[in-house]
Amino acid sequence: MKIPSQYTPQNFCLKCVGCCRFSSVRSKWSPYFLPEEIKLFKKRGIPLSLRPKTKKAKLIFSKDYCFCPFFDPEKNRCTVYRLRPLDCTLYPFLLEEKREKVYLAVDKNCSYIAEQFGTREFKAYLGKLFRFLKQPKVAGYIRKNRRIIGNLTEKSVVSLVRLPFLEK
Ligand code: SF4
């Protein structure tokens, strides 16, 4: 089972000015790259500059905001969209750890989620994502690469479902 397509429709994202921009150069929201994704970027000859400990992209500082090195602010687009990391494909859903428990969570700062939260479509997508993450191969890979599981304290992040198969 492949990861379900990103929940927020692309045309909605292209009109938004939220994603891929960050409030600080060391933002915890910076995208995390899994080892397989790093290998793929290397293979394709795409330079990838990561913070050594966290394996999160080194952000670019501009006077208004910081942004992902793969973001084109003029076109408001990801320049590696087809290769973007799982961390970005999951968004506005995300994995988070709270008191040693792992949850599938969602960021209500996404304006599409603000509209869709709790709808039948939202619940159906949540079910698909849960089943994708529960697959032994996927869960095993995430357990080995736990840095994709965040520890975000923002009020906009709402825990939805516990994922015991991702716990230590
Ligand atoms: S990799 Fe693409 S989708 Fe992910 S934060 Fe960077 S620009 Fe945005």
PDB file of C-alpha atoms and ligand atoms in Angstrom:
ATOM      1  CA  MET A   1       0.000   0.000   0.000  1.00  0.00           C
ATOM      2  CA  LYS A   2       1.396   3.357  -1.063  1.00  0.00           C
ATOM      3  CA  ILE A   3       1.097   6.487   1.020  1.00  0.00           C
ATOM      4  CA  PRO A   4      -2.256   8.111   0.215  1.00  0.00           C
ATOM      5  CA  SER A   5      -1.911  11.297  -1.878  1.00  0.00           C
ATOM      6  CA  GLN A   6      -1.488  14.436   0.151  1.00  0.00           C
ATOM      7  CA  TYR A   7      -4.763  15.454   1.764  1.00  0.00           C
ATOM      8  CA  THR A   8      -4.706  19.146   0.885  1.00  0.00           C
ATOM      9  CA  PRO A   9      -5.412  19.604  -2.839  1.00  0.00           C
ATOM     10  CA  GLN A  10      -2.506  21.085  -4.779  1.00  0.00           C
ATOM     11  CA  ASN A  11      -4.532  24.053  -6.103  1.00  0.00           C
ATOM     12  CA  PHE A  12      -5.399  24.977  -2.512  1.00  0.00           C
ATOM     13  CA  CYS A  13      -1.703  24.816  -1.480  1.00  0.00           C
ATOM     14  CA  LEU A  14      -0.592  26.942  -4.408  1.00  0.00           C
ATOM     15  CA  LYS A  15      -2.780  29.810  -3.242  1.00  0.00           C
ATOM     16  CA  CYS A  16      -1.649  29.581   0.381  1.00  0.00           C
ATOM     17  CA  VAL A  17       1.341  31.390   1.839  1.00  0.00           C
ATOM     18  CA  GLY A  18       1.892  29.141   4.832  1.00  0.00           C
ATOM     19  CA  CYS A  19       3.872  26.018   4.040  1.00  0.00           C
ATOM     20  CA  CYS A  20       7.580  25.736   3.386  1.00  0.00           C
ATOM     21  CA  ARG A  21       8.206  29.010   5.229  1.00  0.00           C
ATOM     22  CA  PHE A  22       9.356  29.063   8.822  1.00  0.00           C
ATOM     23  CA  SER A  23       9.591  31.565  11.628  1.00  0.00           C
ATOM     24  CA  SER A  24      13.239  30.880  12.448  1.00  0.00           C
ATOM     25  CA  VAL A  25      16.275  29.377  10.830  1.00  0.00           C
ATOM     26  CA  ARG A  26      16.345  26.536  13.391  1.00  0.00           C
ATOM     27  CA  SER A  27      12.639  25.810  13.237  1.00  0.00           C
ATOM     28  CA  LYS A  28      11.571  22.341  14.432  1.00  0.00           C
ATOM     29  CA  TRP A  29       9.175  22.334  11.466  1.00  0.00           C
ATOM     30  CA  SER A  30      11.986  22.179   8.933  1.00  0.00           C
ATOM     31  CA  PRO A  31      11.538  19.034   6.771  1.00  0.00           C
ATOM     32  CA  TYR A  32      13.235  15.848   7.931  1.00  0.00           C
ATOM     33  CA  PHE A  33      14.853  13.564   5.357  1.00  0.00           C
ATOM     34  CA  LEU A  34      14.863   9.789   5.759  1.00  0.00           C
ATOM     35  CA  PRO A  35      18.021   7.855   4.763  1.00  0.00           C
ATOM     36  CA  GLU A  36      16.358   6.532   1.571  1.00  0.00           C
ATOM     37  CA  GLU A  37      15.377  10.070   0.603  1.00  0.00           C
ATOM     38  CA  ILE A  38      18.929  11.314   1.175  1.00  0.00           C
ATOM     39  CA  LYS A  39      20.213   8.494  -1.066  1.00  0.00           C
ATOM     40  CA  LEU A  40      17.701   9.363  -3.770  1.00  0.00           C
ATOM     41  CA  PHE A  41      18.697  13.033  -3.783  1.00  0.00           C
ATOM     42  CA  LYS A  42      22.369  11.998  -4.030  1.00  0.00           C
ATOM     43  CA  LYS A  43      21.604   9.626  -6.887  1.00  0.00           C
ATOM     44  CA  ARG A  44      19.776  12.381  -8.754  1.00  0.00           C
ATOM     45  CA  GLY A  45      22.622  14.846  -8.077  1.00  0.00           C
ATOM     46  CA  ILE A  46      20.357  17.206  -6.111  1.00  0.00           C
ATOM     47  CA  PRO A  47      22.378  19.039  -3.456  1.00  0.00           C
ATOM     48  CA  LEU A  48      20.888  18.508  -0.026  1.00  0.00           C
ATOM     49  CA  SER A  49      22.168  20.449   2.923  1.00  0.00           C
ATOM     50  CA  LEU A  50      21.016  18.979   6.228  1.00  0.00           C
ATOM     51  CA  ARG A  51      21.691  19.788   9.850  1.00  0.00           C
ATOM     52  CA  PRO A  52      24.000  16.911  10.861  1.00  0.00           C
ATOM     53  CA  LYS A  53      22.240  15.828  14.051  1.00  0.00           C
ATOM     54  CA  THR A  54      18.608  16.195  13.103  1.00  0.00           C
ATOM     55  CA  LYS A  55      18.774  15.460   9.340  1.00  0.00           C
ATOM     56  CA  LYS A  56      16.458  18.402   8.806  1.00  0.00           C
ATOM     57  CA  ALA A  57      16.962  20.779   5.889  1.00  0.00           C
ATOM     58  CA  LYS A  58      19.110  23.823   6.571  1.00  0.00           C
ATOM     59  CA  LEU A  59      16.728  26.702   6.031  1.00  0.00           C
ATOM     60  CA  ILE A  60      17.419  29.860   4.080  1.00  0.00           C
ATOM     61  CA  PHE A  61      17.159  33.110   5.947  1.00  0.00           C
ATOM     62  CA  SER A  62      15.467  36.036   4.219  1.00  0.00           C
ATOM     63  CA  LYS A  63      14.385  39.336   5.692  1.00  0.00           C
ATOM     64  CA  ASP A  64      10.683  38.402   5.942  1.00  0.00           C
ATOM     65  CA  TYR A  65      10.878  34.723   6.841  1.00  0.00           C
ATOM     66  CA  CYS A  66      13.039  31.620   6.539  1.00  0.00           C
ATOM     67  CA  PHE A  67      12.262  29.078   3.892  1.00  0.00           C
ATOM     68  CA  CYS A  68      13.130  25.588   2.721  1.00  0.00           C
ATOM     69  CA  PRO A  69      16.022  25.481   0.225  1.00  0.00           C
ATOM     70  CA  PHE A  70      13.726  23.662  -2.214  1.00  0.00           C
ATOM     71  CA  PHE A  71      11.036  26.317  -2.072  1.00  0.00           C
ATOM     72  CA  ASP A  72      10.771  28.856  -4.868  1.00  0.00           C
ATOM     73  CA  PRO A  73       9.213  31.913  -3.157  1.00  0.00           C
ATOM     74  CA  GLU A  74       8.518  33.696  -6.450  1.00  0.00           C
ATOM     75  CA  LYS A  75       6.479  30.841  -7.875  1.00  0.00           C
ATOM     76  CA  ASN A  76       5.251  29.680  -4.442  1.00  0.00           C
ATOM     77  CA  ARG A  77       6.214  26.118  -5.357  1.00  0.00           C
ATOM     78  CA  CYS A  78       8.296  23.201  -4.181  1.00  0.00           C
ATOM     79  CA  THR A  79      11.006  22.590  -6.766  1.00  0.00           C
ATOM     80  CA  VAL A  80      11.321  18.912  -5.810  1.00  0.00           C
ATOM     81  CA  TYR A  81       7.608  18.207  -5.442  1.00  0.00           C
ATOM     82  CA  ARG A  82       7.721  14.650  -6.804  1.00  0.00           C
ATOM     83  CA  LEU A  83      10.705  13.824  -4.598  1.00  0.00           C
ATOM     84  CA  ARG A  84       9.647  15.739  -1.503  1.00  0.00           C
ATOM     85  CA  PRO A  85      10.243  13.822   1.726  1.00  0.00           C
ATOM     86  CA  LEU A  86       7.605  11.782   3.539  1.00  0.00           C
ATOM     87  CA  ASP A  87       7.602  14.466   6.208  1.00  0.00           C
ATOM     88  CA  CYS A  88       6.214  16.924   3.622  1.00  0.00           C
ATOM     89  CA  THR A  89       3.866  14.412   1.958  1.00  0.00           C
ATOM     90  CA  LEU A  90       2.258  13.668   5.321  1.00  0.00           C
ATOM     91  CA  TYR A  91       1.657  17.333   6.130  1.00  0.00           C
ATOM     92  CA  PRO A  92      -0.764  18.709   7.421  1.00  0.00           C
ATOM     93  CA  PHE A  93      -0.755  15.354   9.208  1.00  0.00           C
ATOM     94  CA  LEU A  94       2.286  14.563  11.267  1.00  0.00           C
ATOM     95  CA  LEU A  95       3.696  12.111  13.747  1.00  0.00           C
ATOM     96  CA  GLU A  96       4.241  13.329  17.247  1.00  0.00           C
ATOM     97  CA  GLU A  97       5.437  11.905  20.538  1.00  0.00           C
ATOM     98  CA  LYS A  98       3.997  12.931  23.865  1.00  0.00           C
ATOM     99  CA  ARG A  99       4.986  11.271  27.115  1.00  0.00           C
ATOM    100  CA  GLU A 100       6.383   8.221  25.289  1.00  0.00           C
ATOM    101  CA  LYS A 101       3.204   7.726  23.293  1.00  0.00           C
ATOM    102  CA  VAL A 102       3.095   8.288  19.541  1.00  0.00           C
ATOM    103  CA  TYR A 103       0.133   9.905  17.799  1.00  0.00           C
ATOM    104  CA  LEU A 104      -1.004  10.733  14.342  1.00  0.00           C
ATOM    105  CA  ALA A 105      -1.698  14.445  14.658  1.00  0.00           C
ATOM    106  CA  VAL A 106      -2.792  17.280  12.415  1.00  0.00           C
ATOM    107  CA  ASP A 107      -1.795  20.912  12.176  1.00  0.00           C
ATOM    108  CA  LYS A 108      -4.875  23.093  12.338  1.00  0.00           C
ATOM    109  CA  ASN A 109      -2.810  26.004  11.040  1.00  0.00           C
ATOM    110  CA  CYS A 110      -3.389  24.546   7.589  1.00  0.00           C
ATOM    111  CA  SER A 111      -6.417  26.481   6.371  1.00  0.00           C
ATOM    112  CA  TYR A 112      -7.734  23.465   4.441  1.00  0.00           C
ATOM    113  CA  ILE A 113      -7.757  21.475   7.684  1.00  0.00           C
ATOM    114  CA  ALA A 114      -9.489  24.337   9.437  1.00  0.00           C
ATOM    115  CA  GLU A 115     -12.319  23.871   6.874  1.00  0.00           C
ATOM    116  CA  GLN A 116     -12.258  20.082   6.741  1.00  0.00           C
ATOM    117  CA  PHE A 117     -11.580  18.992  10.314  1.00  0.00           C
ATOM    118  CA  GLY A 118     -14.014  16.263  11.413  1.00  0.00           C
ATOM    119  CA  THR A 119     -15.753  15.842   8.046  1.00  0.00           C
ATOM    120  CA  ARG A 120     -16.442  12.413   6.584  1.00  0.00           C
ATOM    121  CA  GLU A 121     -13.613  12.953   4.049  1.00  0.00           C
ATOM    122  CA  PHE A 122     -11.236  13.903   6.827  1.00  0.00           C
ATOM    123  CA  LYS A 123     -12.081  10.756   8.796  1.00  0.00           C
ATOM    124  CA  ALA A 124     -11.787   8.546   5.711  1.00  0.00           C
ATOM    125  CA  TYR A 125      -8.329   9.962   4.958  1.00  0.00           C
ATOM    126  CA  LEU A 126      -7.284   9.481   8.554  1.00  0.00           C
ATOM    127  CA  GLY A 127      -8.246   5.798   8.271  1.00  0.00           C
ATOM    128  CA  LYS A 128      -6.202   5.399   5.071  1.00  0.00           C
ATOM    129  CA  LEU A 129      -3.171   7.049   6.629  1.00  0.00           C
ATOM    130  CA  PHE A 130      -3.477   4.890   9.744  1.00  0.00           C
ATOM    131  CA  ARG A 131      -3.550   1.723   7.629  1.00  0.00           C
ATOM    132  CA  PHE A 132      -0.547   2.912   5.611  1.00  0.00           C
ATOM    133  CA  LEU A 133       1.499   3.610   8.764  1.00  0.00           C
ATOM    134  CA  LYS A 134       0.484   0.333  10.389  1.00  0.00           C
ATOM    135  CA  GLN A 135       1.993  -1.807   7.629  1.00  0.00           C
ATOM    136  CA  PRO A 136       4.857  -3.732   9.266  1.00  0.00           C
ATOM    137  CA  LYS A 137       7.417  -2.541   6.695  1.00  0.00           C
ATOM    138  CA  VAL A 138       6.425   1.121   7.067  1.00  0.00           C
ATOM    139  CA  ALA A 139       6.117   0.983  10.859  1.00  0.00           C
ATOM    140  CA  GLY A 140       9.486  -0.816  11.134  1.00  0.00           C
ATOM    141  CA  TYR A 141      11.190   1.791   8.957  1.00  0.00           C
ATOM    142  CA  ILE A 142       9.727   4.673  10.973  1.00  0.00           C
ATOM    143  CA  ARG A 143      10.726   3.004  14.253  1.00  0.00           C
ATOM    144  CA  LYS A 144      14.319   2.868  12.945  1.00  0.00           C
ATOM    145  CA  ASN A 145      14.187   6.530  11.902  1.00  0.00           C
ATOM    146  CA  ARG A 146      12.435   8.057  14.852  1.00  0.00           C
ATOM    147  CA  ARG A 147      13.490  11.602  14.059  1.00  0.00           C
ATOM    148  CA  ILE A 148      10.495  11.846  11.749  1.00  0.00           C
ATOM    149  CA  ILE A 149       8.392  11.690  14.929  1.00  0.00           C
ATOM    150  CA  GLY A 150       8.230  15.238  16.208  1.00  0.00           C
ATOM    151  CA  ASN A 151       7.759  16.732  19.579  1.00  0.00           C
ATOM    152  CA  LEU A 152       5.831  19.855  18.703  1.00  0.00           C
ATOM    153  CA  THR A 153       4.197  21.886  21.400  1.00  0.00           C
ATOM    154  CA  GLU A 154       2.249  24.352  19.260  1.00  0.00           C
ATOM    155  CA  LYS A 155      -1.436  24.649  20.144  1.00  0.00           C
ATOM    156  CA  SER A 156      -2.362  24.182  16.486  1.00  0.00           C
ATOM    157  CA  VAL A 157      -1.133  20.556  16.600  1.00  0.00           C
ATOM    158  CA  VAL A 158      -4.003  18.266  17.578  1.00  0.00           C
ATOM    159  CA  SER A 159      -3.423  14.585  18.395  1.00  0.00           C
ATOM    160  CA  LEU A 160      -5.934  12.356  16.625  1.00  0.00           C
ATOM    161  CA  VAL A 161      -5.101   8.669  16.940  1.00  0.00           C
ATOM    162  CA  ARG A 162      -2.564   6.800  19.016  1.00  0.00           C
ATOM    163  CA  LEU A 163      -0.071   4.725  17.024  1.00  0.00           C
ATOM    164  CA  PRO A 164       1.162   2.098  19.511  1.00  0.00           C
ATOM    165  CA  PHE A 165       2.994   0.214  16.734  1.00  0.00           C
ATOM    166  CA  LEU A 166       5.398   3.184  16.469  1.00  0.00           C
ATOM    167  CA  GLU A 167       6.193   3.298  20.163  1.00  0.00           C
ATOM    168  CA  LYS A 168       9.520   2.093  21.576  1.00  0.00           C
TER     169      LYS A 168
HETATM  170  S1  SF4 B   1      10.787  19.913   0.360  1.00  0.00           S
HETATM  171 FE1  SF4 B   1       9.271  21.004  -0.853  1.00  0.00          FE
HETATM  172  S2  SF4 B   1       7.312  20.623   0.228  1.00  0.00           S
HETATM  173 FE2  SF4 B   1       8.958  20.131   1.658  1.00  0.00          FE
HETATM  174  S3  SF4 B   1       9.286  22.036   2.851  1.00  0.00           S
HETATM  175 FE3  SF4 B   1      10.738  22.011   1.104  1.00  0.00          FE
HETATM  176  S4  SF4 B   1       9.722  23.186  -0.503  1.00  0.00           S
HETATM  177 FE4  SF4 B   1       8.161  22.583   0.994  1.00  0.00          FE
END
